[in-house]
XYZ file of C-alpha atoms in Angstrom:
567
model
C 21.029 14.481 6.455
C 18.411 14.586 9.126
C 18.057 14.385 12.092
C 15.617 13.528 14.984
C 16.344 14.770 18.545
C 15.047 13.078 21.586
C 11.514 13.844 24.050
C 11.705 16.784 25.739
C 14.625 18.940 23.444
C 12.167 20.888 21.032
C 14.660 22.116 18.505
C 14.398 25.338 16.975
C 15.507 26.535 13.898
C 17.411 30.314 13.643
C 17.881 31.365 10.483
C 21.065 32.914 9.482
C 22.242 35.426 7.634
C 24.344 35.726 4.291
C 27.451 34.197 5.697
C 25.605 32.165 8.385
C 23.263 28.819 7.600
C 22.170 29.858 11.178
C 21.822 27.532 14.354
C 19.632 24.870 16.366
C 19.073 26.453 20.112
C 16.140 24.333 22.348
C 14.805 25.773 25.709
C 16.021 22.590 27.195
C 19.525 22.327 26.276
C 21.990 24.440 24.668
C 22.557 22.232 21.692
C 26.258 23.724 21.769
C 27.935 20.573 20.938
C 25.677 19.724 17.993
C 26.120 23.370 16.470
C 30.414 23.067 16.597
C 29.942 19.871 14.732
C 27.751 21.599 12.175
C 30.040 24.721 12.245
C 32.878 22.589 11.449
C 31.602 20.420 8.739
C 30.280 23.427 7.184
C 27.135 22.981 7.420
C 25.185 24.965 4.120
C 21.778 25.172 5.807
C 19.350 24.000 8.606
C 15.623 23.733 7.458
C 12.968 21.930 10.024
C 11.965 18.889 8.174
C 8.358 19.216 8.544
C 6.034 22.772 8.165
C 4.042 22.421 11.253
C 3.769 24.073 14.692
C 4.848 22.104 17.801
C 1.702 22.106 19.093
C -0.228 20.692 16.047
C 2.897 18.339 16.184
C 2.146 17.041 19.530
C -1.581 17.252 18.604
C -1.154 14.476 16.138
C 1.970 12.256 18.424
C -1.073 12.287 21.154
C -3.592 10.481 18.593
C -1.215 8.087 17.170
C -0.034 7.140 21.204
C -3.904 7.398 21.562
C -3.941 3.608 19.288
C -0.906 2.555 20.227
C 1.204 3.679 17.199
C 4.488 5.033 18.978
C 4.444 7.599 16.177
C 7.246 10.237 16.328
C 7.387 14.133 17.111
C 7.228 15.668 13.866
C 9.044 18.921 15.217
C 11.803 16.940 16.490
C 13.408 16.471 13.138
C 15.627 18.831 11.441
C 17.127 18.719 7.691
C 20.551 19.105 6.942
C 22.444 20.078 4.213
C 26.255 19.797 3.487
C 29.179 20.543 0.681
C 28.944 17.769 -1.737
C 32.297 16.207 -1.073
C 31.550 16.055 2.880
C 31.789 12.652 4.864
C 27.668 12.589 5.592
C 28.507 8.966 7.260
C 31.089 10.567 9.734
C 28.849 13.483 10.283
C 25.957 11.463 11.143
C 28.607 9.410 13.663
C 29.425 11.873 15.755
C 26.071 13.195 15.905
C 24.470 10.081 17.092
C 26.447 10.224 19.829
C 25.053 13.522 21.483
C 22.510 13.034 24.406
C 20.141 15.182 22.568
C 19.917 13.343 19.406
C 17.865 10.430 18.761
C 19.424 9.273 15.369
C 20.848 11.104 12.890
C 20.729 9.715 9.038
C 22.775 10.406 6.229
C 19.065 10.878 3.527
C 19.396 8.412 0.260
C 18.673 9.739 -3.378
C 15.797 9.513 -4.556
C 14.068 7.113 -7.365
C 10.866 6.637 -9.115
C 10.095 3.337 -8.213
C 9.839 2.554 -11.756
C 13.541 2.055 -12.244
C 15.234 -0.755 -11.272
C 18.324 -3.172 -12.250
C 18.989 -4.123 -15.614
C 16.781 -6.732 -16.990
C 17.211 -10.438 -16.065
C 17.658 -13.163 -18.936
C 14.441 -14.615 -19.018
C 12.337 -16.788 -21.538
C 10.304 -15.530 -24.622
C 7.018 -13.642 -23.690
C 4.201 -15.416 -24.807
C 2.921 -14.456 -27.805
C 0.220 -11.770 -28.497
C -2.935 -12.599 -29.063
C -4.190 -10.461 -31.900
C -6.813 -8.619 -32.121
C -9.195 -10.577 -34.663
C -12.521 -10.785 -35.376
C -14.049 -13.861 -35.057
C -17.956 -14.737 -35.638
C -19.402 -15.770 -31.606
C -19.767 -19.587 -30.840
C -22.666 -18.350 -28.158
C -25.608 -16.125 -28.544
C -23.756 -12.243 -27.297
C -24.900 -11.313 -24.307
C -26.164 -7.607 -23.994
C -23.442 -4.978 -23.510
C -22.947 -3.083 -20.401
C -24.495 0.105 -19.445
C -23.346 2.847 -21.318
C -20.901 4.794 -18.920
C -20.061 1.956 -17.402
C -16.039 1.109 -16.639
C -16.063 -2.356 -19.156
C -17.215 -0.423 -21.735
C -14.026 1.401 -21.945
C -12.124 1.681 -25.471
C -8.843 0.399 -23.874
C -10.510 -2.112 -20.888
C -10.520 -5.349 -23.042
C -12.585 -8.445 -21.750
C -9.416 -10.802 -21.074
C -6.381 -11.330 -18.327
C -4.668 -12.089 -21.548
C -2.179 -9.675 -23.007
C -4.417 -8.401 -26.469
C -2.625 -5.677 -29.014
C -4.714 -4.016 -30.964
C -2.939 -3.738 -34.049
C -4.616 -0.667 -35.153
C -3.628 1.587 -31.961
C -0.351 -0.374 -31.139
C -2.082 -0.238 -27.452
C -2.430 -3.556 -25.593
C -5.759 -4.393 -23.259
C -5.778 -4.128 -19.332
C -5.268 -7.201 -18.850
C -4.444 -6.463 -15.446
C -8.052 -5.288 -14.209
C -9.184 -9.111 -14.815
C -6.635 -10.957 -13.366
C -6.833 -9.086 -10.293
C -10.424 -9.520 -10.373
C -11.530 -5.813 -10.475
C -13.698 -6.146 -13.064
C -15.899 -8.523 -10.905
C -15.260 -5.845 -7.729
C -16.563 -2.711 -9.906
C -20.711 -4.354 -9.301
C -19.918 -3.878 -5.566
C -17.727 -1.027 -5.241
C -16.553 1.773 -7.473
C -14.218 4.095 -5.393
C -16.713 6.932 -4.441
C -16.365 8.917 -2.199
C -12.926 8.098 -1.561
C -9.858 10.436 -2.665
C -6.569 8.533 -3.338
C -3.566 10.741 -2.745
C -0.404 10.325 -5.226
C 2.662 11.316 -3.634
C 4.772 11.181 -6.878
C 7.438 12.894 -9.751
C 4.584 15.241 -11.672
C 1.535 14.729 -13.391
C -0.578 16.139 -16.483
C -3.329 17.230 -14.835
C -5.377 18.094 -18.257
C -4.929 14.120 -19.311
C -8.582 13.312 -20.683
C -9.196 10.520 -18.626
C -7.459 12.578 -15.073
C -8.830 15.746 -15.352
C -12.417 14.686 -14.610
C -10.996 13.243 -11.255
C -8.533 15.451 -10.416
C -9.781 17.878 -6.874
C -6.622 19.657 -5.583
C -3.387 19.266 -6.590
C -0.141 20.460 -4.196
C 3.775 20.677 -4.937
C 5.379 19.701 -1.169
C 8.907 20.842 -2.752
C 7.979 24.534 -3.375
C 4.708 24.855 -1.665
C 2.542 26.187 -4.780
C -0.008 23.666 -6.874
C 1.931 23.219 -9.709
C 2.800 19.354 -10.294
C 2.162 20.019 -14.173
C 6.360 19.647 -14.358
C 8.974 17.747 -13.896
C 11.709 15.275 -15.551
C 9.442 12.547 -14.365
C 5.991 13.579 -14.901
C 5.155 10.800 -17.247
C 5.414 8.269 -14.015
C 3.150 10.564 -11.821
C 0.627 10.295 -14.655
C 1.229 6.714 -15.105
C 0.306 6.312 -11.616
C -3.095 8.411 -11.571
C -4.073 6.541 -14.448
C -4.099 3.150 -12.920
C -5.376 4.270 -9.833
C -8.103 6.618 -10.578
C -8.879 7.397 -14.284
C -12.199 8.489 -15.217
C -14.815 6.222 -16.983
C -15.753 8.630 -19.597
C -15.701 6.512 -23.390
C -12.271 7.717 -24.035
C -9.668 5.488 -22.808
C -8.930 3.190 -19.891
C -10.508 2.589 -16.254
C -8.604 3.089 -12.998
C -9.319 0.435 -10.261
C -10.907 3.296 -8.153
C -12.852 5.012 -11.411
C -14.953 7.366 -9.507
C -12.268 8.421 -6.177
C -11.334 11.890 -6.204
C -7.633 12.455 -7.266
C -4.935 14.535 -5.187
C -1.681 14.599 -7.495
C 0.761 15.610 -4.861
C 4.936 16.301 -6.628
C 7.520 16.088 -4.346
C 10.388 15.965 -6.452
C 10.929 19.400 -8.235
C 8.936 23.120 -8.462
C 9.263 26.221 -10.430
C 9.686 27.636 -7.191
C 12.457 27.955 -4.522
C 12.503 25.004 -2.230
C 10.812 25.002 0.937
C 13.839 23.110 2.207
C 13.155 20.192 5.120
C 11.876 16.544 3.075
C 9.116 17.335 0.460
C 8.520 13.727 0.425
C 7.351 13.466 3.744
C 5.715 16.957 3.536
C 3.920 15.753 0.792
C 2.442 12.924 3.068
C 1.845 15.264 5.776
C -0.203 17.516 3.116
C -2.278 14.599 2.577
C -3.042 13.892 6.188
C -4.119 17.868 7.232
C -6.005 18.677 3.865
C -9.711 18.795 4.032
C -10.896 15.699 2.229
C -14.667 17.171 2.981
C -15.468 14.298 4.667
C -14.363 11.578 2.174
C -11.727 8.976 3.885
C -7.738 9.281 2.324
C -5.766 6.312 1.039
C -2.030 7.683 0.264
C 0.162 6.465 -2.540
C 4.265 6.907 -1.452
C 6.181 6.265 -5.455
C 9.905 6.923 -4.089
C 12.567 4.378 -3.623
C 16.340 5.202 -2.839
C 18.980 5.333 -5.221
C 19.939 1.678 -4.282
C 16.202 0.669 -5.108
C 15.703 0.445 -1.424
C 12.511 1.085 0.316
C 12.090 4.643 0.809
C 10.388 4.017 4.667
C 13.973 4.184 5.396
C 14.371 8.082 5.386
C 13.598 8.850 9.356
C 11.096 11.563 8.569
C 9.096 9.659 6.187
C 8.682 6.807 8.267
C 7.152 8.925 11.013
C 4.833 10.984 8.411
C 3.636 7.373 7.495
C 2.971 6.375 11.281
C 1.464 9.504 11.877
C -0.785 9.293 8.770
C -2.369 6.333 9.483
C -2.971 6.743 13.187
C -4.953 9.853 11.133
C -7.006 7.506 9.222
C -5.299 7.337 6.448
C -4.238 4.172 4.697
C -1.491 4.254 3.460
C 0.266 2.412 0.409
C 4.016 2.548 -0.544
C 5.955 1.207 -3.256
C 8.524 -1.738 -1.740
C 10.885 -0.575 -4.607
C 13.090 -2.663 -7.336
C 16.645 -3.679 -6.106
C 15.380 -7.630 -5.533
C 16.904 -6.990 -2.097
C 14.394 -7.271 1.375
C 12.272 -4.277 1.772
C 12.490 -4.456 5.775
C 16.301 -3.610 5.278
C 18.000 -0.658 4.444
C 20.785 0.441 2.720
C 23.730 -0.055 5.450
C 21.580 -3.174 6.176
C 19.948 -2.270 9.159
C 16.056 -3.406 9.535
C 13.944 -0.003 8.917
C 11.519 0.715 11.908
C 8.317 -0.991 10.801
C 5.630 2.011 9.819
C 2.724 -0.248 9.592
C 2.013 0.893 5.823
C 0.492 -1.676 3.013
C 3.893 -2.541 1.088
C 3.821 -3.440 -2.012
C 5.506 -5.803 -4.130
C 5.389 -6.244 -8.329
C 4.774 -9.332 -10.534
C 5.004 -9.819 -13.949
C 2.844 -10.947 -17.305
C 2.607 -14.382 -17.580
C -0.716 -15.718 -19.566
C -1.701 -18.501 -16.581
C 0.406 -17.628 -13.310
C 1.158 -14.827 -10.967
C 4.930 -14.537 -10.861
C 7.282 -11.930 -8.323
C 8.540 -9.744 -11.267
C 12.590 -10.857 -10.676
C 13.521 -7.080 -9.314
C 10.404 -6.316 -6.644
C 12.069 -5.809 -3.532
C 10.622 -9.164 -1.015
C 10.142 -10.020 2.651
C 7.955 -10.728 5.160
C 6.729 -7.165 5.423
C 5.209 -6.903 1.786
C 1.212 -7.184 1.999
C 0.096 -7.735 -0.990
C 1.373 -7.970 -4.777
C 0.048 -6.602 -7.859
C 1.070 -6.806 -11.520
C 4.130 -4.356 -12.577
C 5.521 -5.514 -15.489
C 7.096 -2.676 -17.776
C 6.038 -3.765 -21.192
C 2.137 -5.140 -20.641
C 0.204 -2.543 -17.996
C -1.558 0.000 -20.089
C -2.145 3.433 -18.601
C -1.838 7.306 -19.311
C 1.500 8.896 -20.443
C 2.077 12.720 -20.060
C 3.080 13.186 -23.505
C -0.276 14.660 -24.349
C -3.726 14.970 -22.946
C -4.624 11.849 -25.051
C -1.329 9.678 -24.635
C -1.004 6.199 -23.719
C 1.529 3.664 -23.093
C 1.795 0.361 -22.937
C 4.198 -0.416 -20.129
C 4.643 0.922 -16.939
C 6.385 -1.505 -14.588
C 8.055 -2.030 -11.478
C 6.332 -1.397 -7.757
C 5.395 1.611 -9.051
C 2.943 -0.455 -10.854
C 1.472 -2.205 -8.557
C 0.992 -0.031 -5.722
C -1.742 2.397 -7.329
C -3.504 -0.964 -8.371
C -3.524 -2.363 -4.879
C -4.845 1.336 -3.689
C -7.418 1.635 -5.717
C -8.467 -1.312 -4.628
C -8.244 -0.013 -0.977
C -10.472 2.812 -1.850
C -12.915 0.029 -3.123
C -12.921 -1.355 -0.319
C -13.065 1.858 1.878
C -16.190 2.792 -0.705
C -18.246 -0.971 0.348
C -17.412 -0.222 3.613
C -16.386 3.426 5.175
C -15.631 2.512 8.656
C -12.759 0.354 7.678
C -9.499 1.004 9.379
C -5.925 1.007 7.604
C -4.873 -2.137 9.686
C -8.353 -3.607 8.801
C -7.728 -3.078 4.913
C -4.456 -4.699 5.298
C -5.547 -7.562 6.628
C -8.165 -7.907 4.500
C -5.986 -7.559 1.489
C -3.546 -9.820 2.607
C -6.134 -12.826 3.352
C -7.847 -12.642 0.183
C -5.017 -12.844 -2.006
C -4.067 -15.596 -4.075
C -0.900 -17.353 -4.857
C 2.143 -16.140 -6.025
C 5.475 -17.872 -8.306
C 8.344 -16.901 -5.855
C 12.012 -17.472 -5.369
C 12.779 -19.297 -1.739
C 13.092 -17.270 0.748
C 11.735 -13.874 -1.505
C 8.048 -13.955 -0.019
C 5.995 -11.147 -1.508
C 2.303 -11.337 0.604
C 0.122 -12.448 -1.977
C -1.459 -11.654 -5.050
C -4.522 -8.966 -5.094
C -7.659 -10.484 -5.709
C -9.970 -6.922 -5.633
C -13.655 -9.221 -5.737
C -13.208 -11.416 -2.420
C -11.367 -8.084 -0.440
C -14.696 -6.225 -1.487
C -16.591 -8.641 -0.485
C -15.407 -9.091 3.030
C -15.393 -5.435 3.267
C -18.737 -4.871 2.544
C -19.690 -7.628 5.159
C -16.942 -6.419 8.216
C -16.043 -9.904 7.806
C -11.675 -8.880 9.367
C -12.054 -7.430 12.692
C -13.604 -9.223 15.638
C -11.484 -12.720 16.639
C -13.179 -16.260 17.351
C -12.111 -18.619 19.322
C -12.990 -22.267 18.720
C -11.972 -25.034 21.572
C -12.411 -28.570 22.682
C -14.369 -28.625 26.045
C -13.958 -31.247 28.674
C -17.523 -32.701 27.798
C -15.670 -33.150 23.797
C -17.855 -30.600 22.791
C -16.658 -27.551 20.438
C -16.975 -24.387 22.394
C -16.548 -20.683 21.150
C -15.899 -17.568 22.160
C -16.029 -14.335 20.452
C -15.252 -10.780 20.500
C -18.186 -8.337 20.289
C -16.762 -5.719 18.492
C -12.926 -5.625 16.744
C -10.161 -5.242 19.159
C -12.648 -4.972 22.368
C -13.891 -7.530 24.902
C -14.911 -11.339 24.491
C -18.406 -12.420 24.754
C -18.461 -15.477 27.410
C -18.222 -19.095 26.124
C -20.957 -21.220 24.490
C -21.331 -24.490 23.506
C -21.929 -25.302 19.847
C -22.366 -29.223 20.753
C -20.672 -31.882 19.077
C -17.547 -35.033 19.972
C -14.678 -33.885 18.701
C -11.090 -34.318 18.636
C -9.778 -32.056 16.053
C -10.683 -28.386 15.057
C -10.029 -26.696 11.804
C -11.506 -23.547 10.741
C -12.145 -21.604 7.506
C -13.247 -18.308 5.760
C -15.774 -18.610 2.859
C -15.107 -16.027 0.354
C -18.541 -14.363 1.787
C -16.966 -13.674 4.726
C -18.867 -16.978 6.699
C -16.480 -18.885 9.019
C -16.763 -22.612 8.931
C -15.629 -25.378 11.205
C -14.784 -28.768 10.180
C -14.030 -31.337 12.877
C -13.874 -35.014 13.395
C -16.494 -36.734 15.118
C -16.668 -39.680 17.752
C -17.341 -42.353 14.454
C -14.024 -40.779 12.758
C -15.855 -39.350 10.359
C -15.677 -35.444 8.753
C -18.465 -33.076 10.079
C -18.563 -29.371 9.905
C -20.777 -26.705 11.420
C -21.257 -22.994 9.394
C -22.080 -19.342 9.478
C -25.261 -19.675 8.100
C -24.263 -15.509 6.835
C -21.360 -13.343 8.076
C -21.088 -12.646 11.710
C -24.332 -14.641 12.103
C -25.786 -17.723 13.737
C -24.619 -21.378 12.922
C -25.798 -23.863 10.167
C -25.514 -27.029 13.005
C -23.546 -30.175 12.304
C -23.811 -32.189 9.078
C -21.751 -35.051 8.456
C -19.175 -35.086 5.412
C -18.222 -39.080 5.978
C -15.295 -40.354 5.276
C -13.047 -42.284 7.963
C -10.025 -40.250 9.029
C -6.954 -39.259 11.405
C -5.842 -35.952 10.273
C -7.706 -32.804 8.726
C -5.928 -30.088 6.685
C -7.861 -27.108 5.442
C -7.364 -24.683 2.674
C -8.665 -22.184 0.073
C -7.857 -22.298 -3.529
C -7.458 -18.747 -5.898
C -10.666 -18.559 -6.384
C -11.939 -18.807 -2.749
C -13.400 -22.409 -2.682
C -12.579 -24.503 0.542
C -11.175 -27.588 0.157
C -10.341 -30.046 3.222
């Protein structure tokens, strides 16, 4: 259990001795009543959740209030730990209804977000496409640079599942259809280092090792994550994220970020006691990145598939994180339930993070994979489909498999693509990412009511990062003369620049977002006709009107998967 006392109380943790878990005493308050209700639930121990100082603890509250991110105290939580058969719901009860204490949750198991319910009947899978030889219809065009991420044994050239029939190992399909392979001549992940908050990894994998920087186990404190029952999914996750482009095997999205494998689930150690899951989150804020920005992968759900935000004290090591810089990207999890609720069904406290939702293989559409936890607070999607995304397995430094499903597929996809974008473009912020991945994404095959954000398109979200084109607002407005008038701000989230007249009769507005980054305008004009007025390049000066013709009465606007406008 754990739990998070009020402003002001300060808890403090005294250890006990061999027949005592010890107590929780504050300068503020006596805490009496809190320690009889531990005494007489027989309480085993009292750990503080988080390894920090109150001071470096109020340090970090001050710059999330310093944005406006009501982050947390992390010193005001404390970890609790029970007999197995005890009543954690009734514990947490009376708790909660102490002056002193904020909330106090009963903590989930945890998951990999990897498993999830037993499969759904669904149709056939489209057949392979086999690996054959065929003589070229068109003259071959010269091969990429050698060292260079398509030349890869295991990349492929298709968004179409391929087996190779000699191998038994399928192409990454996944890296086209999410348009990576087009991102990679903009942005390649450099100096950026991607975080995995995960189950283990195999640090001496051939295509991890060259990436791999520091490495830190937030259940036992040392820097062994080479272990676990899990491993295989912490690997799985590197792979996809970051692995190396060295003529061996496959290409993560981010193929030249530095790699921080961070396990939080076991050590060969004694536990440091407290939440290693948010420790391990915590780690990745405070460690020395030497300058390089951070983008954080969380791969935990509960053991109802829930999303993991839900624990108190990981929710405010995400706030925290990002108000640090950080962005910060967390697996929505597989129970096909909402991720905003959790499970008692009360809506989790929103953290602000890039959630992530799965979808599966299909050879022409983007699908929600049927499990992927849904709702209006998933981002962005990404494929996660269990049988057809490639990447590394732990069972030696030269293993692959084919499958490796779930939200814990997805979300090292959609953060390496954040740490392309953070690579064309440094200065981003983690709101600024989000946004941007969210508007660029394409369309995805959903269930009413089960909306997953949309589907990650890596090319157009590089491409607006590179150009700043998410930040400042614009507004566009009929004047009293009929004229369109703008306004804008001068820099994101600061002041507005005056208004200005950008000429015109008009008596309807619409407005659009080239896949450069350009806005455009499209209005209709005193003879009824179409006419629109654009960025003649992003953040820049205006094209003037041109006439489209046509005779109309109403204008709708939008933008296909590939980025093209259509009115």
């Amino acid at each position: 259990m754990e739990v998070q006392f009020r402003e002001g109380v300060a808890p403090s943790v005294i250890a006990g001795g061999a027949t005592s878990p010890g107590e929780i005493r504050s300068a503020s308050s006596g805490l009496a009543e809190v320690n009889r209700i531990l005494q007489r639930y027989q309480v085993q121990s009292i750990e503080p959740t988080f390894l920090l100082t109150h001071d470096a603890a109020t340090a970090a509250q001050t710059v999330a209030r310093s944005q406006g991110i009501d982050a947390p105290h992390l010193s005001h939580f404390v970890t609790l730990r029970f007999p197995d058969d005890t009543d954690v719901h009734a514990v947490a009860e009376e708790l909660s209804q102490l002056a002193d204490v904020e909330q106090a949750v009963p903590v989930p198991t945890a998951l990999p977000p990897g498993v999830g319910l037993a499969p759904a009947p669904r149709a056939a899978a489209p057949a392979f496409q086999p690996l054959v030889p065929v003589a070229p219809l068109i003259p071959v065009q010269p091969a990429p640079p050698s060292g260079a991420p398509l030349t890869e044994p295991l990349v492929g050239n298709s968004d179409t599942v391929v087996l190779d029939p000699a191998t038994g190992l399928e192409n990454q399909w996944y890296i086209f259809r999410c348009k990576v392979n087009s991102a990679w001549s903009r942005a390649t992940g450099k100096n950026v280092t991607i975080a995995d908050v995960d189950w283990g990894c195999e640090v001496t994998h051939q295509d991890l090792a060259p990436n791999i920087d520091k490495t830190y186990n937030a259940y036992d404190g040392t820097a062994n994550v080479n272990q676990g029952a899990s491993m295989f999914h912490g690997t799985g996750v590197m792979g996809l994220t970051g692995a190396a482009v060295n003529s061996k095997g496959l290409a993560g999205v981010a193929y030249e970020a530095t790699l921080w494998p961070v396990q939080a689930d076991s050590g060969t150690g004694p536990s440091l006691g407290g939440n290693a899951w948010a420790r391990g989150i915590d780690w990745v804020r405070t460690t020395d990145s030497g300058g390089k920005r951070k983008v954080a992968i969380l791969e935990v759900q509960t053991g109802a598939f829930g999303n993991y935000e839900q624990v108190p004290s990981v929710n405010a090591a995400i706030q925290t994180a990002i108000a640090a810089g950080v962005v910060v990207c967390v697996a929505a999890g597989n129970g096909d339930r909402d991720a905003g609720i959790d499970d008692s069904g009360n809506a989790i406290p929103e953290t602000g993070s890039i959630l992530v939702g799965a979808t599966s293989y299909d050879a022409t559409q983007n699908t929600r994979a049927w499990f992927s936890n849904y709702g209006p607070r998933i981002t962005v999607c990404a494929p996660g489909d269990s049988s057809h995304d490639l990447t590394c397995d732990s069972a030696s430094n030269t293993a692959y498999r084919n499958g490796f499903g779930g939200t814990s597929g997805a979300t090292p996809k959609v953060a390496g693509a954040a740490a392309l974008l953070l690579s064309a473009n440094p200065s981003l912020t983690h709101q600024q990412i989000r946004a941007i991945l969210n508007a660029t994404g394409g369309a995805v095959v959903t269930d009413a009511g089960k909306p997953v954000g949309t589907f990650l398109n890596a090319d157009t979200a590089v491409q607006q990062a590179a150009v700043g084109a998410v930040g400042r607002l614009e507004v566009f407005a009929r004047g009293s003369d009929q004229a369109v008038w703008h306004i804008w701000q001068t820099a994101p989230n600061n002041g507005w620049s005056g208004w200005a007249s950008m000429g015109g009769w008009v008596d309807i507005i619409e407005s659009a977002r080239n896949a450069d980054g350009r806005v455009e305008l499209f209005v209709r004009g005193s003879d009824g006709a179409v006419w629109h007025n654009w960025q003649t390049a992003p953040n820049n000066g205006w094209s003037g009107w041109a006439s489209l013709g046509g005779w109309v009465d109403v204008i709708a606007v939008a933008k296909n998967l590939d980025g093209r406008i259509e009115v």
